[in-house]
Amino acid sequence: MISWHIEPTSKCTLECPLCDRTWFYETFKKRLIHEINVDNLVNFLGQNADISFCGNNGDPIYHNKFIELCSKLKSNNCKISITTNGSYRTNNWWNKLVQVLDKNDKMTFSIDGLEDTNHLYRKNSDWGMLMNAVHIMANSNTPIVWKFIVFKSNQHQIDEARQASKDLGFIDFMLEYSDRWLDQKDLMPDKKYVNQHLTHQEKVLSDSNYTFSMRPKCLKNDLPNNHLYIDAEGNFYPCCWFGTYRYKFKSLFSPKNGGFNIAKYSSADILNNEKVKDFFNTTKDFNSAHECCKIQCGGKYSKKIWEYGVNNG
């Protein structure tokens, strides 16, 4: 069974400093707003799909027909995981959503700190509305997870936030050590909280003689069936990293090259395409892999960029 990473919409209410969406606006002074077509996506995914709603630029809950989308997918016996900042949806909206989801689904709230710090990175977030959403979800059958990105502003609150996650009914508390620092060094936490994957990334970009083993996360049992990515325009990419502004126009998956949009292609059409097959084969070897693959799936840090296991058990 293929697992899919889907970006339903490029809309978001936040202005997180390290987000591609924020960078694009600051660079070009405009927004690119897209929403995936519900019926196109439902037909493309078919029955029994394993779906993660997140994305590069948007927050899934801001799709105008998100509850309808989830409802149709659940009718097709799909399993749904959602990652959201949790702000700016009413209690009524959340109560409707919990009627659609079930115990086999999952809701992950991206909460980077406590009430006095979360908004420092999650700019424009609304703590009160977020907590209302958490309470409603915690009292439903759908398990909830707290995802906490460590920054200089919140690193002192990790233990307190972990305890708060227990008190609020989260099933897990998950730390993420970011490697997206570049020009935002003021956000960087102490060295022990910085992902070592950053060193690998710098070597790929600066040393032409550098090599490492490949562990492609898009492959499972040597087949491309793990977290394959569909963006808010319906375009297919091997992973969400290929869908970033840095890479989306630099491969055979680029819309400028024709690409593979779910309005025109089935998943079988895409994965059986000879050029696509050749691409996934190149990901298995560092020397032939695309730069994006080398950075994200090369080296010993590729298997686990996130730090898991900080649960409440």
Coordinates of C-alpha atoms in Angstrom, one line a residue, residues 68-284:
E68 CA -15.9 17.2 2.9
L69 CA -12.5 15.9 1.7
C70 CA -11.9 13.9 4.9
S71 CA -15.4 12.5 4.8
K72 CA -15.1 11.2 1.2
L73 CA -11.7 9.7 2.0
K74 CA -13.1 7.9 5.1
S75 CA -15.9 6.6 2.9
N76 CA -13.1 5.0 0.9
N77 CA -11.6 3.4 4.0
C78 CA -8.6 5.6 4.1
K79 CA -6.4 6.3 7.1
I80 CA -5.8 10.0 7.7
S81 CA -3.1 11.9 9.7
I82 CA -3.3 15.6 9.9
T83 CA -0.7 18.2 11.0
T84 CA -1.9 21.7 11.8
N85 CA -1.1 24.8 13.9
G86 CA -4.7 24.5 15.1
S87 CA -5.7 28.2 15.0
Y88 CA -8.6 30.1 13.5
R89 CA -11.2 27.3 13.2
T90 CA -14.3 27.5 15.3
N91 CA -15.4 25.0 17.9
N92 CA -18.3 24.1 15.6
W93 CA -15.8 23.3 12.8
W94 CA -13.8 21.1 15.1
N95 CA -16.8 19.3 16.4
K96 CA -17.8 18.5 12.8
L97 CA -14.3 17.2 12.0
V98 CA -14.2 14.8 15.0
Q99 CA -17.5 13.2 13.7
V100 CA -15.6 12.3 10.5
L101 CA -12.3 11.0 12.0
D102 CA -11.9 7.8 14.0
K103 CA -9.5 6.0 16.3
N104 CA -7.4 4.9 13.3
D105 CA -6.6 8.5 12.3
K106 CA -4.3 11.0 14.0
M107 CA -4.1 14.7 14.7
T108 CA -0.7 16.3 15.2
F109 CA -0.6 19.9 16.6
S110 CA 2.5 21.9 15.8
I111 CA 3.0 23.8 19.1
D112 CA 6.5 25.3 19.5
G113 CA 6.4 26.3 23.1
L114 CA 3.9 27.4 25.7
E115 CA 1.4 30.3 25.7
D116 CA 4.2 32.9 26.1
T117 CA 6.5 31.5 23.4
N118 CA 4.6 29.6 20.8
H119 CA 3.7 32.7 18.9
L120 CA 7.4 33.8 18.7
Y121 CA 7.9 31.3 15.8
R122 CA 4.3 30.5 15.0
K123 CA 3.6 34.1 14.2
N124 CA -0.2 35.1 14.2
S125 CA -1.2 31.9 16.0
D126 CA -4.1 32.1 18.5
W127 CA -3.4 30.3 21.7
G128 CA -7.0 30.3 22.9
M129 CA -8.4 28.9 19.6
L130 CA -5.6 26.3 19.6
M131 CA -6.4 25.1 23.1
N132 CA -10.1 24.9 22.2
A133 CA -9.1 22.6 19.3
V134 CA -6.9 20.5 21.5
H135 CA -9.6 20.0 24.1
I136 CA -12.2 19.0 21.5
M137 CA -9.8 16.6 19.8
A138 CA -8.6 15.2 23.1
N139 CA -12.2 14.3 24.0
S140 CA -12.7 12.5 20.7
N141 CA -11.7 9.0 19.6
T142 CA -8.8 10.3 17.5
P143 CA -5.4 10.3 19.1
I144 CA -3.5 13.6 19.2
V145 CA 0.3 14.3 19.2
W146 CA 2.2 17.4 20.2
K147 CA 5.1 18.3 17.8
F148 CA 7.6 20.7 19.3
I149 CA 10.3 22.3 17.2
V150 CA 13.2 23.4 19.4
F151 CA 14.2 27.1 19.1
K152 CA 16.3 29.3 21.3
S153 CA 13.1 30.9 22.6
N154 CA 11.5 27.6 23.8
Q155 CA 14.3 25.2 24.6
H156 CA 14.0 25.9 28.3
Q157 CA 10.3 24.8 28.2
I158 CA 10.7 21.3 26.8
D159 CA 10.1 19.5 30.2
E160 CA 7.2 21.8 31.0
A161 CA 5.6 21.3 27.6
R162 CA 6.0 17.5 27.9
Q163 CA 4.1 17.6 31.2
A164 CA 1.5 19.8 29.7
S165 CA 1.0 17.3 26.9
K166 CA 0.2 14.6 29.4
D167 CA -2.2 16.9 31.3
L168 CA -4.0 17.8 28.1
G169 CA -4.5 14.3 26.8
F170 CA -1.8 14.0 24.1
I171 CA -0.7 10.4 23.4
D172 CA 2.8 11.5 22.4
F173 CA 5.2 14.5 22.7
M174 CA 7.5 14.7 19.8
L175 CA 10.6 16.9 19.5
E176 CA 11.8 18.0 16.1
Y177 CA 15.4 19.3 15.8
S178 CA 15.4 21.6 12.8
D179 CA 18.2 22.0 10.2
R180 CA 16.7 25.0 8.5
W181 CA 18.9 27.8 9.9
L182 CA 20.6 29.5 7.0
D183 CA 19.9 33.2 7.6
Q184 CA 17.9 32.7 10.8
K185 CA 20.8 32.1 13.2
D186 CA 19.0 34.1 15.9
L187 CA 16.4 31.3 16.2
M188 CA 19.0 28.5 16.5
P189 CA 18.9 26.7 19.9
D190 CA 21.9 25.4 21.7
K191 CA 24.1 23.0 19.7
K192 CA 22.7 19.9 21.4
Y193 CA 19.2 20.7 19.9
V194 CA 20.5 21.3 16.3
N195 CA 20.1 18.4 13.9
Q196 CA 23.4 17.0 12.7
H197 CA 21.9 16.5 9.3
L198 CA 22.8 20.2 8.7
T199 CA 26.5 19.2 8.5
H200 CA 25.8 16.6 5.9
Q201 CA 23.7 19.1 3.9
E202 CA 26.6 21.6 3.9
K203 CA 29.1 18.9 2.7
V204 CA 26.8 17.9 -0.2
L205 CA 26.6 21.5 -1.4
S206 CA 30.2 22.4 -1.0
D207 CA 32.4 19.3 -1.6
S208 CA 32.2 17.7 -5.0
N209 CA 34.2 14.7 -3.7
Y210 CA 31.9 14.0 -0.8
T211 CA 30.0 10.7 -0.9
F212 CA 27.8 8.7 1.4
S213 CA 25.4 5.8 1.4
M214 CA 21.8 6.4 0.3
R215 CA 18.7 5.6 2.3
P216 CA 15.8 6.8 0.2
K217 CA 12.8 7.5 2.4
C218 CA 10.4 7.4 -0.6
L219 CA 11.3 3.6 -1.1
K220 CA 9.9 0.8 0.9
N221 CA 10.8 -2.8 0.0
D222 CA 12.8 -1.2 -2.9
L223 CA 9.6 0.3 -4.4
P224 CA 8.4 4.0 -4.5
N225 CA 5.5 3.8 -2.1
N226 CA 6.4 5.8 1.0
H227 CA 5.1 9.3 1.6
L228 CA 4.9 10.3 -2.1
Y229 CA 4.0 13.9 -2.3
I230 CA 1.1 15.8 -4.0
D231 CA 1.1 19.6 -3.7
A232 CA -1.9 22.0 -3.5
E233 CA -1.9 22.3 -7.3
G234 CA -2.2 18.5 -7.7
N235 CA 1.3 18.0 -8.9
F236 CA 3.2 14.8 -8.0
Y237 CA 6.7 14.8 -6.6
P238 CA 8.8 12.0 -5.0
C239 CA 8.7 13.7 -1.7
C240 CA 7.8 17.1 -0.1
W241 CA 11.4 18.3 -0.4
F242 CA 11.1 18.1 -4.2
G243 CA 8.0 20.3 -3.9
T244 CA 9.8 23.2 -2.3
Y245 CA 10.6 26.3 -4.3
R246 CA 14.2 25.3 -4.3
Y247 CA 13.6 22.1 -6.3
K248 CA 10.1 22.0 -7.8
F249 CA 11.3 23.4 -11.2
K250 CA 14.6 21.4 -11.3
S251 CA 13.5 17.9 -12.2
L252 CA 11.4 15.9 -14.6
F253 CA 8.5 16.4 -12.1
S254 CA 8.5 20.2 -12.7
P255 CA 5.2 21.5 -14.1
K256 CA 7.3 23.5 -16.5
N257 CA 8.4 20.1 -18.0
G258 CA 4.9 18.9 -18.2
G259 CA 5.0 17.1 -14.8
F260 CA 2.5 14.7 -13.5
N261 CA -0.8 16.2 -12.3
I262 CA -3.4 14.0 -10.6
A263 CA -6.1 15.6 -12.9
K264 CA -4.4 13.8 -15.9
Y265 CA -2.6 10.8 -14.4
S266 CA -3.4 7.9 -12.2
S267 CA -0.9 6.8 -9.6
A268 CA -0.2 3.7 -11.8
D269 CA 0.4 5.9 -14.8
I270 CA 3.0 7.9 -12.9
L271 CA 4.8 5.1 -11.2
N272 CA 4.9 2.9 -14.3
N273 CA 6.4 5.7 -16.4
E274 CA 9.9 4.7 -17.6
K275 CA 11.4 8.1 -16.7
V276 CA 9.9 8.0 -13.3
K277 CA 11.2 4.4 -12.7
D278 CA 14.6 5.6 -13.8
F279 CA 14.5 8.5 -11.4
F280 CA 13.7 6.3 -8.4
N281 CA 16.5 3.9 -9.4
T282 CA 19.0 6.8 -9.3
T283 CA 18.0 7.5 -5.7
K284 CA 19.7 4.3 -4.6

